Coordinates of C-alpha atoms in Angstrom, one line a residue:
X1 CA -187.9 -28.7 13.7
X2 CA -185.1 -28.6 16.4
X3 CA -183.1 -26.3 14.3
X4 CA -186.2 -23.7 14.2
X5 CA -186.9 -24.1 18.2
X6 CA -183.5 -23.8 18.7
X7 CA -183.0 -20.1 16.2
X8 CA -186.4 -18.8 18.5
X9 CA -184.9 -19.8 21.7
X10 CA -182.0 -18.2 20.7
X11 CA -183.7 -14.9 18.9
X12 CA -185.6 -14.6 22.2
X13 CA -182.7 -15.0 24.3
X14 CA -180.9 -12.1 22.3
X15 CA -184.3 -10.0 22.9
X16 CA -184.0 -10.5 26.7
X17 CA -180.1 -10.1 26.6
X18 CA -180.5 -6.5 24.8
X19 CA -184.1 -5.4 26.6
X20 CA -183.6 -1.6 28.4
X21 CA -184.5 -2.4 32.6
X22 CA -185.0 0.8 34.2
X23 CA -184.7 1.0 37.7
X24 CA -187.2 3.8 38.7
X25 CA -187.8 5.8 41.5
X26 CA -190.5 7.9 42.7
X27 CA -190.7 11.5 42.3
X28 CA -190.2 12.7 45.8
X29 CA -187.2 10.0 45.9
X30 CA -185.6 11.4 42.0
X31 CA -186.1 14.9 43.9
X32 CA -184.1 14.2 46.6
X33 CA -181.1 12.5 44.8
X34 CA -180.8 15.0 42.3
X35 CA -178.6 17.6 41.7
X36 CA -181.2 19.9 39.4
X37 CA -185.0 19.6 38.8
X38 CA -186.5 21.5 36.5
X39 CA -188.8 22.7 33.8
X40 CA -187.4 22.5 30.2
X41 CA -187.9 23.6 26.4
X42 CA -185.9 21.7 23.9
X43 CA -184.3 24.5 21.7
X44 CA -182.3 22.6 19.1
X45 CA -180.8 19.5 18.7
X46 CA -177.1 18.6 17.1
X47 CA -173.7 17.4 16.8
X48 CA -175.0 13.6 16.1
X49 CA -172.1 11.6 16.8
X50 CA -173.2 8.1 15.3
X51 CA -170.4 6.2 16.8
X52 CA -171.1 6.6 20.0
X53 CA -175.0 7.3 19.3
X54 CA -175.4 10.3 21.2
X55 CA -176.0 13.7 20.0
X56 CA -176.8 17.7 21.9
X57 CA -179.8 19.7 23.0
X58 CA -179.8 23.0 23.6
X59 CA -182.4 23.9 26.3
X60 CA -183.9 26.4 28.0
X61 CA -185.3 26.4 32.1
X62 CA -189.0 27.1 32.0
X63 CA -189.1 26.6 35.7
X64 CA -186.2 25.9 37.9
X65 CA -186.6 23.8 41.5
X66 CA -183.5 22.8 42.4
X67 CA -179.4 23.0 41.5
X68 CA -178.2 26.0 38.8
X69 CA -179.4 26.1 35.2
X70 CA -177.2 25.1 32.2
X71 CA -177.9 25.0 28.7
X72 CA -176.8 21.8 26.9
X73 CA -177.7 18.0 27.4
X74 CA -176.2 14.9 26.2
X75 CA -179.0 12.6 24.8
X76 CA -178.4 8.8 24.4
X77 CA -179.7 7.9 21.1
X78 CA -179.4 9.6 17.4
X79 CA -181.8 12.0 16.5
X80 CA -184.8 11.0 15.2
X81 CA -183.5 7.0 15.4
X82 CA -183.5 6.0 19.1
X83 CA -183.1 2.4 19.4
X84 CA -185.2 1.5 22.9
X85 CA -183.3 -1.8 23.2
X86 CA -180.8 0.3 24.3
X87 CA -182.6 2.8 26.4
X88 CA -182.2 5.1 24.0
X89 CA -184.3 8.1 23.6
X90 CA -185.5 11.2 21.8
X91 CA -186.2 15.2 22.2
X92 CA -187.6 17.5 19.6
X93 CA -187.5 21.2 19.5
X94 CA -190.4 22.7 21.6
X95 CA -190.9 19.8 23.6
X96 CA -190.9 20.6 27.8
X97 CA -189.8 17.9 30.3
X98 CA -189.5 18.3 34.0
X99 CA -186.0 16.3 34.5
X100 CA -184.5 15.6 38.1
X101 CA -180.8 14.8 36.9
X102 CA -177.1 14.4 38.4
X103 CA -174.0 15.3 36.4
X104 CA -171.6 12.7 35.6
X105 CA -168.2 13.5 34.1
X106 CA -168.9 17.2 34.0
X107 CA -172.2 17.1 32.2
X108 CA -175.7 16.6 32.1
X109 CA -177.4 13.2 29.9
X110 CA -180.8 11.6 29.8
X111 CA -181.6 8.3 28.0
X112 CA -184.8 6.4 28.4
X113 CA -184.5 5.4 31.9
X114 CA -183.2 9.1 33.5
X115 CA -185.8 11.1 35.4
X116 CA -187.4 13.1 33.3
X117 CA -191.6 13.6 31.9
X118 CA -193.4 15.5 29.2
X119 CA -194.8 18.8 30.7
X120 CA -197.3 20.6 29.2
X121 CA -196.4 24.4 30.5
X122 CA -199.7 25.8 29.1
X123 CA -202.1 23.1 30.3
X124 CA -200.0 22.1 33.4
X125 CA -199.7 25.5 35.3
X126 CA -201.7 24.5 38.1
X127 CA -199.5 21.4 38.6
X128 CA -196.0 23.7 37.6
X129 CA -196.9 25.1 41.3
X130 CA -197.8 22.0 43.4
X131 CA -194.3 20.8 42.4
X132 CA -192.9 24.3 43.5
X133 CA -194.4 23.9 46.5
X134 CA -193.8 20.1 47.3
X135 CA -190.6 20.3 46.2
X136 CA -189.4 23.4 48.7
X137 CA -191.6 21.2 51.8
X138 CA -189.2 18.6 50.7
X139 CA -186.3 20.2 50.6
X140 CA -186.7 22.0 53.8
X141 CA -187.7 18.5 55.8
X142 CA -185.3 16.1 53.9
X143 CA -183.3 15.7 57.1
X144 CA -186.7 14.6 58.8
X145 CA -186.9 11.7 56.2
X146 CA -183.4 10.2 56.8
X147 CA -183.8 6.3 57.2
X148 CA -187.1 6.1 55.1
X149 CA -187.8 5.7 51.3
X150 CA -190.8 7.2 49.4
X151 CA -193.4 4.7 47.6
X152 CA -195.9 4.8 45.3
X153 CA -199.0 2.7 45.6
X154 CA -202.2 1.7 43.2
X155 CA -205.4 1.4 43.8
X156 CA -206.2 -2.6 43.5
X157 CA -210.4 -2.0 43.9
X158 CA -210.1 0.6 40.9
X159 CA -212.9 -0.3 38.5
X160 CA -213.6 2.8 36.4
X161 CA -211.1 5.4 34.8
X162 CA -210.4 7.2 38.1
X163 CA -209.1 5.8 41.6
X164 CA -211.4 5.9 44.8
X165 CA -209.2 8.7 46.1
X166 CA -209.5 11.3 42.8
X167 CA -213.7 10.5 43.1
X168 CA -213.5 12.0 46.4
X169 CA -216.5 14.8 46.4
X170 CA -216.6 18.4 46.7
X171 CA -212.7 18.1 47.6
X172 CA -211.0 21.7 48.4
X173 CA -207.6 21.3 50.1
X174 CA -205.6 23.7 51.6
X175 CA -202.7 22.6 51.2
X176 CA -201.8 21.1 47.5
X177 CA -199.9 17.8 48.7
X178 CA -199.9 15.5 51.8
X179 CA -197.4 13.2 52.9
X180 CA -197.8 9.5 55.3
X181 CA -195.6 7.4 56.8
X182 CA -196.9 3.7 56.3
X183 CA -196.2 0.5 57.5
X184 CA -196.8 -2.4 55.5
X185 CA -197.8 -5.9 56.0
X186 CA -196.6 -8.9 53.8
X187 CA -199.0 -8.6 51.2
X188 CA -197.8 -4.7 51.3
X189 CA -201.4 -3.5 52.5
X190 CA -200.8 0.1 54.6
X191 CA -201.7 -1.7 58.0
X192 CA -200.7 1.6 60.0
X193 CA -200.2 5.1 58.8
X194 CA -199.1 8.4 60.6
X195 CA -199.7 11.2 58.4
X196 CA -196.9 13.9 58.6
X197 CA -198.1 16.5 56.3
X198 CA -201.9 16.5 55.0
X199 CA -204.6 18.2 52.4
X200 CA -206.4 19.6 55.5
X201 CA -209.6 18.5 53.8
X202 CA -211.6 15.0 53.7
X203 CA -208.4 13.5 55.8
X204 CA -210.0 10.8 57.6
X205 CA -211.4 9.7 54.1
X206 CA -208.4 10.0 52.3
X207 CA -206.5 8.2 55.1
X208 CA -209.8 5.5 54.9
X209 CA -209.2 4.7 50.8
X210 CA -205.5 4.1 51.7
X211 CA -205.9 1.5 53.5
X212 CA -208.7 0.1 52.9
X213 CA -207.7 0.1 48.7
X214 CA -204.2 0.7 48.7
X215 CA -201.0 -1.8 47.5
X216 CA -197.6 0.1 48.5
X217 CA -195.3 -0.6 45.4
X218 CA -192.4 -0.4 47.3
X219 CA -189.2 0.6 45.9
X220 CA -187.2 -1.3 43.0
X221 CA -184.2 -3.3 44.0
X222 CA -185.9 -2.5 47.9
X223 CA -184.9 -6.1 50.1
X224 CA -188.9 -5.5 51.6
X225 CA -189.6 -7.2 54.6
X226 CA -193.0 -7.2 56.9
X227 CA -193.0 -4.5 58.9
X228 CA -191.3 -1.6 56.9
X229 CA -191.9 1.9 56.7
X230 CA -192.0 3.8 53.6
X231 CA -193.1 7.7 53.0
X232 CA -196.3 8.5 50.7
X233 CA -196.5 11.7 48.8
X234 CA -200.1 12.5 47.2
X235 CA -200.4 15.3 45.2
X236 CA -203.5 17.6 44.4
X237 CA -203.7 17.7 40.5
X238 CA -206.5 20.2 39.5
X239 CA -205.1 20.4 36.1
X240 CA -206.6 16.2 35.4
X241 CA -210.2 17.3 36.6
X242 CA -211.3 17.4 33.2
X243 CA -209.1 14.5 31.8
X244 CA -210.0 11.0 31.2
X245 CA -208.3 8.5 33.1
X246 CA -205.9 11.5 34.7
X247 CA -205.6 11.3 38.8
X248 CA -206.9 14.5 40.9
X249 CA -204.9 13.0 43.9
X250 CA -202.1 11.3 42.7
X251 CA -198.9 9.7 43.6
X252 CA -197.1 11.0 40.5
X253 CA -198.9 13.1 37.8

């Protein structure tokens, strides 16, 4: 009996030792860091080297944000056969990701943990141009945000397959993101909040929800303490009206 708790504890301990930890950031934060964001189409996929389990994708920019094009990754993984132990991860032909990456050693890589999301270019249009948009606010402020981090929250009073903030009614912004600056207490409730850019529609409502339902998942590897400030980017996501369970104003997408 010993031996066989001792081969799980071990078998276990292996499990842990080899488990992929991402640290992830949120968007507006991956933006800012990166040295291209993007839109792109998987083209074709090659040059498998199993030794050092990484192989090529050719690519194509659908839509580019930030930094110069180029037309070949590096994936981690073999095609096909990603082992996610290892972080490893997979592309197929067709396929669109928005990816917010820096070069290392001369060239571009992605592996389970690196920026990047599925993007729908024919059912995500709408959302294709709130980025646009966001990202050139962003990018044309950064300096303002020196010092401060961007956060994502979630809704802890949710109850049914959309937040309090995407059941808003008869919401029409004018402009397609907002931005806060937030203070948090010790249970990382928004106790004060300053908004710096917003929807210019149901404000005061939307400014109500977030603090009244709001925890501020502050950022990984972040030393928190009482007191801190962190930046909160919503977007306006008309594309998930119609979607189950998709956010209308979201943190992410």
């Amino acid at each position: 009996m010993k031996k066989i708790l001792f081969f799980f504890f071990l078998v276990s301990n292996v499990v842990t030792l080899y488990a992929c930890k991402c640290k992830t950031d949120p968007l507006a934060e991956n933006y800012l860091t990166a040295d291209v964001a993007g839109i792109i189409r998987i083209i074709k996929v090659y040059g498998e080297n199993a030794e050092q389990r990484t192989y090529k994708a050719d690519i194509k920019f659908e839509k580019i944000y930030k930094g110069k094009k180029f037309q070949t990754l590096t994936v981690r993984g073999l095609i096909g056969n990603p082992y996610s132990g290892a972080c490893e991860t997979d592309v197929q032909p067709g396929e669109t990701y928005l990816i917010l990456l820096n070069k290392y050693n001369g060239e571009y890589s992605i592996s389970s943990c690196s920026p990047k999301y599925r993007f729908n270019m024919e059912k995500e249009k709408a959302t294709s141009e709130v980025l646009e948009k966001t990202f050139a606010y962003i990018d044309k402020n950064k300096f303002a945000f020196t010092g401060l981090q961007f956060a994502t929250c979630f809704d802890e009073l949710q109850k049914g397959d959309k937040s309090d903030l995407s059941a808003i009614k008869n919401f029409s912004p004018k402009n397609p993101f907002a931005i806060y600056k937030v203070k948090v207490n010790d249970y990382s409730k928004i106790e004060e909040l300053t908004p710096v850019r917003t929807f210019g529609d149901k404000d005061q409502e939307i400014e109500n929800i977030l603090k009244r339902n709001m925890i501020v998942d502050t950022p990984m590897f972040f030393n928190h303490k009482p007191g801190e400030e962190f930046l909160i980017l919503l977007l306006y996501l008309a594309d998930n009206i119609n979607t189950k369970y998709g956010e209308i104003i979201n943190f992410e997408w």
